[in-house]
Amino acid sequence: MKFYYFYFAMALFLISCDSSMNEQDSTANHYKTSETKEELPFNSANPFDGAGTIHNELLTSYYNHYPQPTETDSIIALFYEKAKAHSFFSTMSSSPILPNELNMLLKQPNIVLHDFLQSSDLSERAKISLKDYIATLLNYSDSSDDYAVIYDYITDYEHTIAADTLYSTDEKAVILNITSITRHSVYMKKKRPKKNTDPDWNWLTTNIVGATAGANGDLQKAIYTALVAGIIENK
């Protein structure tokens, strides 16, 4: 089931993030403002909410372009152009994802996920918590059309993680990045369901599978890889 891999891969991607991501998180967080405090899908209590904001800004920028290309090379070129126009990616000198890496993500996502999980340094307690979060979120997304219900579940979980003294600072950063991106991504799906002329919004699945191999503690590469892989998969 594709949707399962969306949420599962989301967790796997950010399990790989180390302390080097903290600096990028600080940069990402300037996208949060006091005006977003009470607006969906934001959660001002999550100090890593900038990750989800940037993800959706770039996604929206890409799909606002018409006409949209259908060939892979043209998709990659347009996406790079859109990313370079975003201030978070403006320092890129080239695409952060190599063609062979992208091909691997699109052709063998299950292998990518399995290998990553085996190499994760996250504690067993944190892994179990993430798996439970993913399973519950999957059920909510499949069964409810009311985003507010999903939003409340995610923000309650974020509060629990932030208040738990048994998690390390790095583990909290990993989990709260995950919840930020899932919260923003699901919002986009619920806000704009697929129409006959719309892109396939199940792009979220491969979107996050792409982030799995693209991360390595690099938030910029992770967001970029996730989006370009998802867009290509659902062209």
C-alpha positions as CSV (number, residue, x, y, z in Angstrom):
1,M,0.0,0.0,0.0
2,K,1.6,3.2,-1.2
3,F,0.3,5.4,1.6
4,Y,2.0,3.1,4.2
5,Y,5.3,3.8,2.6
6,F,4.7,7.5,2.7
7,Y,4.5,7.6,6.5
8,F,7.0,4.8,7.1
9,A,9.6,6.4,4.9
10,M,9.0,9.8,6.5
11,A,10.2,8.3,9.8
12,L,13.1,6.5,8.2
13,F,14.4,9.6,6.5
14,L,14.6,11.7,9.7
15,I,16.0,8.9,11.8
16,S,19.3,9.5,9.9
17,C,19.4,13.2,10.8
18,D,22.2,14.1,13.2
19,S,23.2,17.2,15.0
20,S,24.3,18.8,11.7
21,M,20.7,19.3,10.9
22,N,20.2,21.6,13.8
23,E,21.9,24.5,12.0
24,Q,19.6,24.1,9.0
25,D,16.6,23.8,11.3
26,S,17.5,27.2,12.7
27,T,17.6,28.6,9.2
28,A,14.3,26.9,8.3
29,N,12.5,28.3,11.3
30,H,12.6,31.9,10.1
31,Y,9.7,30.9,7.9
32,K,7.5,30.7,11.0
33,T,5.9,33.9,12.1
34,S,3.5,34.9,14.9
35,E,0.8,35.1,12.3
36,T,0.8,31.4,11.7
37,K,0.3,30.5,15.4
38,E,-3.4,29.7,15.1
39,E,-3.5,28.7,11.4
40,L,-3.5,25.2,10.0
41,P,-1.3,23.4,9.4
42,F,1.2,25.2,11.6
43,N,2.2,24.4,15.2
44,S,4.2,27.2,16.8
45,A,5.0,24.8,19.7
46,N,7.1,22.7,17.4
47,P,10.6,24.4,17.1
48,F,11.3,22.4,13.9
49,D,8.1,23.4,12.0
50,G,10.1,25.3,9.3
51,A,10.8,21.9,7.6
52,G,7.2,21.3,6.7
53,T,6.7,24.9,5.7
54,I,9.5,24.9,3.2
55,H,8.4,21.5,1.9
56,N,4.9,22.8,1.1
57,E,6.1,26.2,-0.3
58,L,8.3,24.5,-2.9
59,L,5.6,21.9,-3.7
60,T,3.1,24.7,-4.3
61,S,5.5,26.7,-6.4
62,Y,6.1,23.7,-8.7
63,Y,2.5,22.8,-9.2
64,N,1.5,26.4,-9.8
65,H,3.7,26.3,-13.0
66,Y,1.8,25.8,-16.2
67,P,2.2,23.9,-18.4
68,Q,3.7,21.2,-16.3
69,P,6.3,18.9,-18.0
70,T,5.7,15.2,-18.4
71,E,9.2,14.0,-19.3
72,T,11.6,13.2,-16.4
73,D,14.5,15.4,-17.6
74,S,12.1,18.4,-18.0
75,I,10.6,17.8,-14.6
76,I,14.0,17.7,-13.0
77,A,15.0,20.9,-14.8
78,L,11.9,22.8,-13.8
79,F,12.0,21.6,-10.2
80,Y,15.6,22.8,-9.9
81,E,14.6,26.2,-11.3
82,K,11.8,26.4,-8.7
83,A,14.1,25.3,-5.9
84,K,16.8,27.9,-6.8
85,A,14.1,30.6,-6.6
86,H,13.4,29.7,-3.0
87,S,15.6,31.4,-0.4
88,F,16.3,28.2,1.5
89,F,17.8,26.6,-1.7
90,S,19.3,29.7,-3.3
91,T,22.9,28.7,-2.3
92,M,22.8,25.5,-4.3
93,S,25.3,25.3,-7.1
94,S,23.9,22.0,-8.5
95,S,21.2,19.5,-7.8
96,P,21.8,17.7,-4.4
97,I,20.5,14.4,-5.8
98,L,22.5,12.5,-8.4
99,P,20.8,10.7,-11.3
100,N,21.8,7.3,-10.2
101,E,20.6,8.0,-6.6
102,L,17.2,9.2,-7.9
103,N,16.9,6.1,-10.1
104,M,17.5,3.8,-7.2
105,L,14.9,5.6,-5.1
106,L,12.3,5.3,-7.8
107,K,13.0,1.7,-8.8
108,Q,13.8,0.0,-5.4
109,P,12.3,2.1,-2.6
110,N,11.7,-1.0,-0.4
111,I,15.4,-1.8,-0.4
112,V,16.3,1.8,0.4
113,L,13.9,1.7,3.4
114,H,15.1,-1.7,4.7
115,D,18.8,-0.7,4.5
116,F,18.2,2.6,6.2
117,L,16.3,1.1,9.1
118,Q,19.1,-1.4,9.7
119,S,21.6,1.4,9.9
120,S,19.6,3.7,12.1
121,D,21.2,5.0,15.4
122,L,17.8,6.0,16.9
123,S,17.0,4.2,20.2
124,E,14.5,1.3,20.1
125,R,12.1,3.3,22.2
126,A,12.1,6.1,19.7
127,K,11.7,3.7,16.8
128,I,8.7,2.1,18.5
129,S,7.1,5.5,19.2
130,L,7.6,6.5,15.5
131,K,6.1,3.3,14.2
132,D,3.0,3.7,16.4
133,Y,2.7,7.3,15.3
134,I,2.9,6.3,11.7
135,A,0.4,3.5,12.0
136,T,-2.1,5.8,13.8
137,L,-1.6,8.6,11.4
138,L,-2.2,6.2,8.5
139,N,-5.5,5.1,10.0
140,Y,-6.6,8.7,10.5
141,S,-5.7,9.8,7.0
142,D,-7.5,6.8,5.4
143,S,-10.6,7.1,7.6
144,S,-11.1,10.8,8.1
145,D,-11.7,13.7,5.7
146,D,-11.5,16.1,8.6
147,Y,-8.0,17.5,8.7
148,A,-8.6,19.1,12.1
149,V,-8.9,15.6,13.6
150,I,-5.5,14.6,12.1
151,Y,-4.0,17.9,13.1
152,D,-5.1,17.5,16.8
153,Y,-3.6,14.0,16.8
154,I,-0.2,15.1,15.5
155,T,0.1,18.2,17.7
156,D,-0.9,16.1,20.8
157,Y,1.9,13.7,19.8
158,E,4.3,16.5,19.4
159,H,3.5,17.8,22.9
160,T,4.1,14.3,24.3
161,I,7.5,14.0,22.6
162,A,8.6,17.5,23.6
163,A,7.7,16.8,27.3
164,D,9.3,13.4,27.5
165,T,12.5,13.6,29.4
166,L,13.7,10.2,28.4
167,Y,14.3,11.3,24.8
168,S,17.6,13.0,23.9
169,T,17.7,16.4,22.3
170,D,18.7,14.8,19.0
171,E,15.9,12.3,19.2
172,K,13.3,15.0,19.8
173,A,14.7,16.9,16.8
174,V,14.3,13.9,14.6
175,I,10.8,13.1,15.7
176,L,9.6,16.7,15.6
177,N,11.0,17.2,12.1
178,I,9.0,14.1,11.0
179,T,5.8,15.4,12.5
180,S,6.2,18.8,11.0
181,I,6.6,17.4,7.5
182,T,3.8,14.9,7.8
183,R,1.5,17.5,9.3
184,H,2.1,19.9,6.4
185,S,2.0,17.2,3.8
186,V,-1.3,15.7,4.9
187,Y,-2.7,19.2,5.0
188,M,-1.9,19.7,1.3
189,K,-3.5,16.4,0.4
190,K,-6.7,17.1,2.4
191,K,-6.9,20.7,1.2
192,R,-6.7,19.8,-2.5
193,P,-8.0,16.4,-3.3
194,K,-7.2,15.0,-6.8
195,K,-9.3,16.1,-9.7
196,N,-9.1,14.8,-13.3
197,T,-6.7,17.6,-14.2
198,D,-4.7,17.6,-11.0
199,P,-1.4,15.9,-10.3
200,D,-1.7,12.6,-8.4
201,W,-1.6,13.7,-4.7
202,N,-0.4,10.2,-3.8
203,W,3.0,11.6,-4.8
204,L,3.4,11.9,-1.0
205,T,4.4,8.2,-0.9
206,T,7.5,8.3,-3.1
207,N,8.0,11.9,-2.0
208,I,9.2,10.7,1.4
209,V,10.8,7.6,0.1
210,G,13.1,9.9,-1.8
211,A,14.0,11.8,1.4
212,T,15.1,8.5,3.0
213,A,18.2,8.3,0.9
214,G,18.7,12.0,0.4
215,A,19.0,13.0,4.0
216,N,22.3,12.1,5.8
217,G,21.7,14.9,8.2
218,D,21.2,17.4,5.4
219,L,17.7,19.0,5.6
220,Q,18.1,20.9,2.3
221,K,18.9,17.7,0.4
222,A,16.2,15.8,2.2
223,I,13.4,18.1,1.3
224,Y,14.7,18.5,-2.3
225,T,15.1,14.8,-2.9
226,A,11.7,14.0,-1.4
227,L,9.8,16.4,-3.6
228,V,11.6,15.7,-6.9
229,A,11.2,11.9,-6.4
230,G,7.5,12.2,-5.6
231,I,6.8,14.5,-8.5
232,I,8.5,12.2,-11.0
233,E,6.8,9.1,-9.6
234,N,3.4,10.7,-10.2
235,K,4.0,12.6,-13.4
